[in-house]
Every structure is written in structure tokens, then in C-alpha cells.
Amino acid sequence: MSELTQRIVATNGIRLNIAEHGDGAPVLLCHGFPESWYSWRHQLSALAAAGFHAVAPDMRGYGKSDRPEAIDQYTLFHLVGDMVGLLDALEAPSSVIVGHDWGAVVAWHAALLRPDRF
């Protein structure tokens, strides 16, 4: 993947907008509050240059991703499920996961709850 691209991925019952760049082992980048994938724009290019497939979603409720109306659709279990589902959509068995601000909480819980994937 020679340049940064965006696309919509269906996962975990919603549609997530993702920005991605590069080929190789995946690295998921979870943004903070109130941000979007764009917070990771410089890291996407740097990781791609280092040989990784860098992926930064607009997390559930942000940017171009779906915004479920019910508050109970924003639990950590849903957010971690979104990241697991994103790996499935990417056909990636596992990934490094990185988080900033609120995205760090999602990354920590993803690693805790799904060490087989992160």
C-alpha cells in the first residue's frame, strides 16, 4: 500500500472508518477523546515506512464511523469487540495495539481480555 487510504469496514455490528498505510504486520492505533484517526496521521506514514500495516480507525461514535444511539453500546466490551472485529475484517490473526488518551484504555483492555489477538 503505497499511500494512505481510507475505507469503511463492517465489524461488530457497526461500520468503522479506517485509515491505513503500509504492508506487513498490523499495528492498530486507537485515538483519544475527542479525536479521530487523523491524530495518528504522522505515525501512520512512519509505521508504513518501517514495514508495518498501520491502521487507525475512527472509533465507535467518532468521525465517519457509526454512532449507535444507545449509551450501553459504548462499553469497553463493545470497544474491544470493535478492535477484534477489525482484525477479523483485516484477516489478521494478531496485532500490536497502541492507544492514546481514552484509546489507551481500550488498548489495555484489548490486551487484557484478548491476549491471543493483541
PDB file of C-alpha atoms in Angstrom, residues 26-27 64 76 117:
ATOM      1  CA  PRO A  26      -0.573  -4.842  11.547  1.00  0.00           C
ATOM      2  CA  VAL A  27      -0.453  -2.099  14.156  1.00  0.00           C
ATOM      3  CA  LYS A  64     -17.120   8.749   9.782  1.00  0.00           C
ATOM      4  CA  LEU A  76     -15.298  -1.295  26.935  1.00  0.00           C
ATOM      5  CA  ARG A 117      -5.048 -11.269  19.435  1.00  0.00           C
TER       6      ARG A 117
END
